[in-house]
Coordinates of C-alpha atoms in Angstrom, one line a residue:
X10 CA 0.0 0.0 0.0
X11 CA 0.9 3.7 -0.7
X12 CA 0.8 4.9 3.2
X13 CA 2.9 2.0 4.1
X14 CA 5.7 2.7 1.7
X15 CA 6.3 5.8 2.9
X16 CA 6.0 5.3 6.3
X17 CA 8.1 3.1 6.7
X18 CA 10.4 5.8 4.9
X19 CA 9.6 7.6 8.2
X20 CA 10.7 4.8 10.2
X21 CA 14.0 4.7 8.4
X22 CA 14.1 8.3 9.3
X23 CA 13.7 8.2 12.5
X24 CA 16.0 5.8 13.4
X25 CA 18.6 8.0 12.4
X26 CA 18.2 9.9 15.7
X27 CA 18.3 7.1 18.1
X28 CA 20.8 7.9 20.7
X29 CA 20.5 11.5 20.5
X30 CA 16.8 12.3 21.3
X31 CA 16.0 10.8 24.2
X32 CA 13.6 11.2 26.4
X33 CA 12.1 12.1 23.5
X34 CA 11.0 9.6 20.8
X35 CA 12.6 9.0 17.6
X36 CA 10.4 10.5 14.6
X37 CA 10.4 10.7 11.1
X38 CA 8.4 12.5 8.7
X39 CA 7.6 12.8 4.6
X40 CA 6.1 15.4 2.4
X41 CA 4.5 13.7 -0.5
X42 CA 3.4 14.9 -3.6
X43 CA 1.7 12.8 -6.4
X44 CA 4.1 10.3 -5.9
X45 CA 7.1 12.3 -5.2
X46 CA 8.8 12.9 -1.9
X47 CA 9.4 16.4 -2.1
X48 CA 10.7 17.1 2.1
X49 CA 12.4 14.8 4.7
X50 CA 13.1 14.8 8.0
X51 CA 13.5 13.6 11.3
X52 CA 14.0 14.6 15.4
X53 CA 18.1 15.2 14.8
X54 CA 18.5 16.0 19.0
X55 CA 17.1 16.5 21.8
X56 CA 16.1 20.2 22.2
X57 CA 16.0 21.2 18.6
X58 CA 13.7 20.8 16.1
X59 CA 11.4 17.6 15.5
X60 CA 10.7 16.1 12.6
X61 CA 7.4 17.7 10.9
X62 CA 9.3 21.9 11.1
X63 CA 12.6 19.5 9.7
X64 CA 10.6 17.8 6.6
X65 CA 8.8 21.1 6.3
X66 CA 12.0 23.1 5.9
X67 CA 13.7 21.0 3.6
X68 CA 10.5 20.7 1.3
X69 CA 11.0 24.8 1.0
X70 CA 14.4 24.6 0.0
X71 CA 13.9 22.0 -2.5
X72 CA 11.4 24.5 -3.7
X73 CA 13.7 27.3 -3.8
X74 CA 16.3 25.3 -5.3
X75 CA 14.2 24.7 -8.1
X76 CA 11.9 21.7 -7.4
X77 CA 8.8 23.3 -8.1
X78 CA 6.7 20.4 -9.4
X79 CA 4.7 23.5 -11.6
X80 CA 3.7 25.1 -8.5
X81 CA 4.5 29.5 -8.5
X82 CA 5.3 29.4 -4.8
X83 CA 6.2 26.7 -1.6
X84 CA 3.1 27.3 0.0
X85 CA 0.8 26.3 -2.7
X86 CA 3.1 23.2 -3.1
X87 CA 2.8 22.3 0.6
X88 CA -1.4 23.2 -0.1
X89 CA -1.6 19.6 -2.2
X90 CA 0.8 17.6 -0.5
X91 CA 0.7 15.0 2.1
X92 CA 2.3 14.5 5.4
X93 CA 3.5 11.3 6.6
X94 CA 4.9 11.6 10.4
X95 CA 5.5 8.3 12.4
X96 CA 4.5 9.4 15.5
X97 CA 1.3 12.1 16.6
X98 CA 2.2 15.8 16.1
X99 CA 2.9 16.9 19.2
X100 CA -0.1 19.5 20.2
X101 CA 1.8 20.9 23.2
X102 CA 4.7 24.0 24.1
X103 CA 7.9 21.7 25.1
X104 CA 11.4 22.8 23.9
X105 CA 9.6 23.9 20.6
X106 CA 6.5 24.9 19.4
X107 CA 3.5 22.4 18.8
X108 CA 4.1 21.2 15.7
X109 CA 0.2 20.3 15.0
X110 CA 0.4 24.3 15.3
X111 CA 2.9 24.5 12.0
X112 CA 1.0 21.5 10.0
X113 CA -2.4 23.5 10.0
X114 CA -0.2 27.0 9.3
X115 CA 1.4 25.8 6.4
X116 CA -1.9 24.7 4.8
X117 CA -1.0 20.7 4.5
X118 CA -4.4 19.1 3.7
X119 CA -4.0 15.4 4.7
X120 CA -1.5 13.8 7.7
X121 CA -1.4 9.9 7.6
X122 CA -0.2 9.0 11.5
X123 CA 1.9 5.6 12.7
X124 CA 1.1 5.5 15.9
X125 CA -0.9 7.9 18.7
X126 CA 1.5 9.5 20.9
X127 CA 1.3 7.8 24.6
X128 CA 2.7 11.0 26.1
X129 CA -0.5 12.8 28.4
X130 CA 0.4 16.1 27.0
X131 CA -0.5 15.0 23.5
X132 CA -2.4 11.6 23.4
X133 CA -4.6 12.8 20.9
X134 CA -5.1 16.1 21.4
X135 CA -2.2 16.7 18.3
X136 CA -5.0 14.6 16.0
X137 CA -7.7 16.7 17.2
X138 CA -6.1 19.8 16.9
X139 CA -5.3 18.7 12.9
X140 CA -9.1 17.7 12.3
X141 CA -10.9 20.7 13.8
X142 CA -8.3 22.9 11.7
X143 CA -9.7 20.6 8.9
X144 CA -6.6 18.6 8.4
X145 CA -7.9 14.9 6.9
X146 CA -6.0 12.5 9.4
X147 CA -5.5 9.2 8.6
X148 CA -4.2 6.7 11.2
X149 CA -2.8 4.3 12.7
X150 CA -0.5 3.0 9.8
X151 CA 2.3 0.3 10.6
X152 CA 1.0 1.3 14.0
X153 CA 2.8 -2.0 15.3
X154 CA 6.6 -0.4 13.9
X155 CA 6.3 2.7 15.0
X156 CA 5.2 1.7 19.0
X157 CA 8.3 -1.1 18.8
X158 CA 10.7 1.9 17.0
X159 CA 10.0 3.9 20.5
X160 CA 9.4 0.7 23.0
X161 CA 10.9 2.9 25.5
X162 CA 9.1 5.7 25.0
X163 CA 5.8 3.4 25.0
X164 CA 6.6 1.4 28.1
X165 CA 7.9 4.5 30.4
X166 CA 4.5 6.5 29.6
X167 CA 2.3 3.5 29.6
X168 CA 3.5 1.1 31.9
X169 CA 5.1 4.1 34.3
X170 CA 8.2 2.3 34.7
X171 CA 11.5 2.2 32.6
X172 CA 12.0 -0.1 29.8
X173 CA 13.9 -2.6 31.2
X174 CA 17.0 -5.2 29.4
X175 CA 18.0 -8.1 31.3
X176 CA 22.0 -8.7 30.1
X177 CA 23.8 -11.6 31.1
X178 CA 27.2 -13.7 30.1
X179 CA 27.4 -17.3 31.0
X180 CA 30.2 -20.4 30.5
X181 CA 29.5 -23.1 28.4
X182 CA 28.6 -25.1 31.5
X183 CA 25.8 -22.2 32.0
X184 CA 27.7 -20.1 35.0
X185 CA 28.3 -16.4 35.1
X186 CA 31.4 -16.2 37.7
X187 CA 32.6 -17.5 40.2
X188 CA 32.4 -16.3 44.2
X189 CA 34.5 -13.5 45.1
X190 CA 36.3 -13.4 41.6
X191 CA 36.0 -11.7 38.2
X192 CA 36.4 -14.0 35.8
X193 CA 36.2 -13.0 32.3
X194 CA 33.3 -15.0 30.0
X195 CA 32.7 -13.7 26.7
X196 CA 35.3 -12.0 24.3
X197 CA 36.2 -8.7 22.8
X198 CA 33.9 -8.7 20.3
X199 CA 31.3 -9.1 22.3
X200 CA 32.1 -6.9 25.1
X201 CA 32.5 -4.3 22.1
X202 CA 29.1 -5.2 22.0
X203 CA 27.8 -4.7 25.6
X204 CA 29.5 -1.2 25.3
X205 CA 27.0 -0.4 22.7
X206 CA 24.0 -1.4 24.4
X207 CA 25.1 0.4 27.2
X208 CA 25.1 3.5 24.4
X209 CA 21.6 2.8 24.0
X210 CA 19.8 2.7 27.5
X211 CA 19.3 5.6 30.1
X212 CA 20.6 4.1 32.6
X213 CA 22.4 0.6 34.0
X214 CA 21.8 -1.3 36.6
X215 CA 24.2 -3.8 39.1
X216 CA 23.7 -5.1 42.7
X217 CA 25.7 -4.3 45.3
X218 CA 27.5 -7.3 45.5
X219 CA 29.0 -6.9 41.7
X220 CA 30.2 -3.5 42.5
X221 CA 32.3 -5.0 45.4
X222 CA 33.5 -8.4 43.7
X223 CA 34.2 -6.3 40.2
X224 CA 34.7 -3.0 41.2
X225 CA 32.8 -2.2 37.4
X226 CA 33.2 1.5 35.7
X227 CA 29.9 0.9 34.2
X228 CA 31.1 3.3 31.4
X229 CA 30.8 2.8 27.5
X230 CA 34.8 3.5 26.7
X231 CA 34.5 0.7 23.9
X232 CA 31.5 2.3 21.5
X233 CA 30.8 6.1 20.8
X234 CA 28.1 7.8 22.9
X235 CA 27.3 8.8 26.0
X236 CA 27.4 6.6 29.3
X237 CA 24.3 5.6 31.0
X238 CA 23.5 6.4 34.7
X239 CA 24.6 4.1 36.8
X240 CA 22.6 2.7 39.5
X241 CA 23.4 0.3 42.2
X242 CA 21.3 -1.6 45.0
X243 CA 23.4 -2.0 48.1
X244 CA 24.3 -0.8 51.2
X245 CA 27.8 0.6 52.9
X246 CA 29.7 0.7 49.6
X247 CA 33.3 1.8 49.9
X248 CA 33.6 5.6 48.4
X249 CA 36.9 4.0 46.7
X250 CA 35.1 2.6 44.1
X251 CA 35.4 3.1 40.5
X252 CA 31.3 3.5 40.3
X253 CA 31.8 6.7 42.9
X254 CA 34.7 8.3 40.4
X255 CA 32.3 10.9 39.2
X256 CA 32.9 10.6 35.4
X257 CA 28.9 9.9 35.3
X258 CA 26.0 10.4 37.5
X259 CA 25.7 7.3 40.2
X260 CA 22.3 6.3 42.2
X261 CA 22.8 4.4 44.8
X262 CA 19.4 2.8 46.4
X263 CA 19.4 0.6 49.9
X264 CA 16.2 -1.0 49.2
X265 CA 15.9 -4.7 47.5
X266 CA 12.3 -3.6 46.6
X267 CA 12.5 -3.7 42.6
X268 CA 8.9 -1.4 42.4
X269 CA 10.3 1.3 44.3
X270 CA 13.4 1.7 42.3
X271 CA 11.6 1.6 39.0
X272 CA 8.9 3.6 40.0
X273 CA 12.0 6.6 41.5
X274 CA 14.1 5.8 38.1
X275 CA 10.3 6.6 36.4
X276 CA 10.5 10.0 38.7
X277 CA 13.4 11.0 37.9
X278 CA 12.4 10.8 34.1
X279 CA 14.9 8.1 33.1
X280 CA 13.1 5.7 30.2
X281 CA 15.4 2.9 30.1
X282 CA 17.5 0.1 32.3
X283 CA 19.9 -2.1 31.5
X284 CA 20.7 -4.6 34.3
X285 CA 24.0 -6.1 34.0
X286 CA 24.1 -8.4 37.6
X287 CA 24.9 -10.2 39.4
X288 CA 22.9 -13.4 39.9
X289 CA 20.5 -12.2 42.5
X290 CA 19.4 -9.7 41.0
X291 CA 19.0 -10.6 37.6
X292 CA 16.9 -13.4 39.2
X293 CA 14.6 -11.4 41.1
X294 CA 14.1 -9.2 38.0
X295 CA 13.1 -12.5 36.3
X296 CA 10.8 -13.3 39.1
X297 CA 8.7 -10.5 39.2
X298 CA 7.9 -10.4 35.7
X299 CA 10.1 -7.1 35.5
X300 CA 11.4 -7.4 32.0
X301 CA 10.9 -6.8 28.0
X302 CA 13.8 -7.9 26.6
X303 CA 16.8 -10.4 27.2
X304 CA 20.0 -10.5 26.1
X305 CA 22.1 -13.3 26.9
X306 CA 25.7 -14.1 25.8
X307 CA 27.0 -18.0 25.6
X308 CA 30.7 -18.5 25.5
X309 CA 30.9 -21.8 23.3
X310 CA 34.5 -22.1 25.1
X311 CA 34.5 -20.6 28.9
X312 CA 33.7 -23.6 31.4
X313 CA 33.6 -22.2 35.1
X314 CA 33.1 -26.2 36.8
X315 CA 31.6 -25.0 40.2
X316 CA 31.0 -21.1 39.4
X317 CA 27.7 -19.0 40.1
X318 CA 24.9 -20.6 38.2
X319 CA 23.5 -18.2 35.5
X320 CA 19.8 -17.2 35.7
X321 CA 17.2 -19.5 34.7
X322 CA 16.0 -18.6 31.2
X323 CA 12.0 -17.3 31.8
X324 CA 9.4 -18.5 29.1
X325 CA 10.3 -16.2 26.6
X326 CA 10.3 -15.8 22.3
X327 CA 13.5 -15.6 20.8
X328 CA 13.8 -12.8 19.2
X329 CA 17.2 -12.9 17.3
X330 CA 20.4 -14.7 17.4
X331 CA 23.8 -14.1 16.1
X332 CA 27.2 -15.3 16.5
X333 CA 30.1 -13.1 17.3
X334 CA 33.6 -15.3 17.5
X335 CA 32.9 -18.2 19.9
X336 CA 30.3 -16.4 21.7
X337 CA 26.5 -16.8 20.7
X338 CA 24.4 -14.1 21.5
X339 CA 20.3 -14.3 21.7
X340 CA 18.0 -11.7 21.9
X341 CA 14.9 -12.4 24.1
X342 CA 11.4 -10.8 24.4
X343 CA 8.1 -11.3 25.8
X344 CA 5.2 -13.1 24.7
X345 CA 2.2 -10.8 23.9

């Protein structure tokens, strides 16, 4: 279908500013005329611009650089085009201006929507603005996509809690360490790897106990990007450690009650967790349910005879797979 083609040209969009835009979700947008793409765009960074003023912008200076399409000015050209966005137009004052606001100023006719933003300030109130203007709004389209393409986003304003990634290594005999001693389980590529999910999340998570026993950074030196907050759950941690070095914000919480630290990470507007360990607490994330994805590393090599047992798998859906060296790496999720 036409509406699906070019939003998932939005989708491709928008995932060009994953990384940068968060707490915000990744968006992408297309101006269509006939069947011409005359403007692109997407939410670059967090702060600036998102994508409908982008994809509006660079549809007038493709106009004033000569792509005209028979039309004597940009506005009449904008007057009989369509606008593809795959995520609500904001209706609200933020950083920027609502952008449902510019849609209906620049005379676009028609908006075809992905997905209705979960975000109270808009929640609808961006399509309705459009339709009493006398905007035609057609939605949802690859509504499925374009919720996954901002899970976080979805699960932090639905669910009130962070979106949370469960992260283990284990040996080929299905341990991840043994007591009191770091022992290394997957290889460089993989840890390469790790550093880039830790790229991706808003914050990551350890217990007490792993701070101690492997004294962690909890940095990403190995992949470009910023590091996540780190967060720990213990008590009476040494100030020495390398978690307490400044070089990124550190939360430190002395309750083992799982809903209360989600529900103070959701406060403090943080969207996503990645929980690294140890045992324990992986377990009791497992156990309560508290989870969307998993991500678990298997060294085809590494046997730790006698270590710490690795979690127990949950029921899950494998997601994907791949194979990195002689580590196998799955990607989990839940069933829906």
């Amino acid at each position: 279908m036409v509406h699906e083609k070019y939003m998932r040209r939005c989708l491709e969009l928008a995932e060009l500013g994953a990384g940068s835009v968060a707490p915000n979700p990744m968006v992408g947008a297309v101006l269509v005329y006939g069947d011409a793409i005359i403007g692109e765009g997407y939410h670059k960074k967090y702060g600036q611009a998102h994508a409908e003023p982008n994809c509006i912008r660079d549809a007038e200076e493709r106009f004033a650089q000569g792509a005209t399409h028979g039309f004597a000015t940009a506005a009449a050209l904008l007057g009989a085009s369509t606008l593809y966005v795959s995520l609500e137009p904001c209706a609200h004052h933020g950083k920027t201006p609502p952008c449902a606001d510019l849609v209906v100023s620049k005379g676009i006719p028609k908006v075809v929507v992905g997905v209705r933003d979960p975000f109270p300030q808009v929640n609808g109130k961006g399509i309705d603005k459009l339709e009493k203007a006398g905007v035609t709004v057609i939605q949802p389209v690859l509504e499925q996509e374009c919720a996954a393409l901002n899970r976080r986003f979805f699960t932090y304003h639905i669910q009130r809690r962070p979106y949370i990634v469960l992260k283990w290594a284990e040996s080929a005999d299905s341990a991840i360490g043994r007591v009191g001693e770091r022992v290394p389980v997957s290889n460089g590529w993989s840890n390469r790897l790790v550093h880039r999910w830790r790229s991706e999340e808003a914050a990551i998570l350890v217990g007490g106990h792993t701070a101690l026993v492997d004294d962690p950074s909890l940095t990403n030196r190995l992949w470009p990007g910023a590091s996540p907050t780190r967060v720990v759950l213990g008590r009476d941690l040494p100030g020495g450690l390398r978690i307490f070095d400044n070089a990124v914000p550190t939360l430190v919480y002395e309750t083992r009650v799982l809903a209360e630290v989600l529900e103070d990470l959701h406060r403090r507007s943080i969207q996503s967790v990645l929980v690294e360990g140890g045992a324990r607490l992986l377990n009791a994330f497992i156990a309560e349910g508290l989870w969307d994805e998993i991500r678990l590393i298997r060294s085809s090599t590494v046997n730790l005879p006698g270590g710490i047992p690795a979690p127990v798998l949950p029921r899950a859906k494998l997601d994907w797979n791949m194979r990195l060296g002689e580590d196998d790496i799955y990607g989990y999720v839940q069933y829906h």
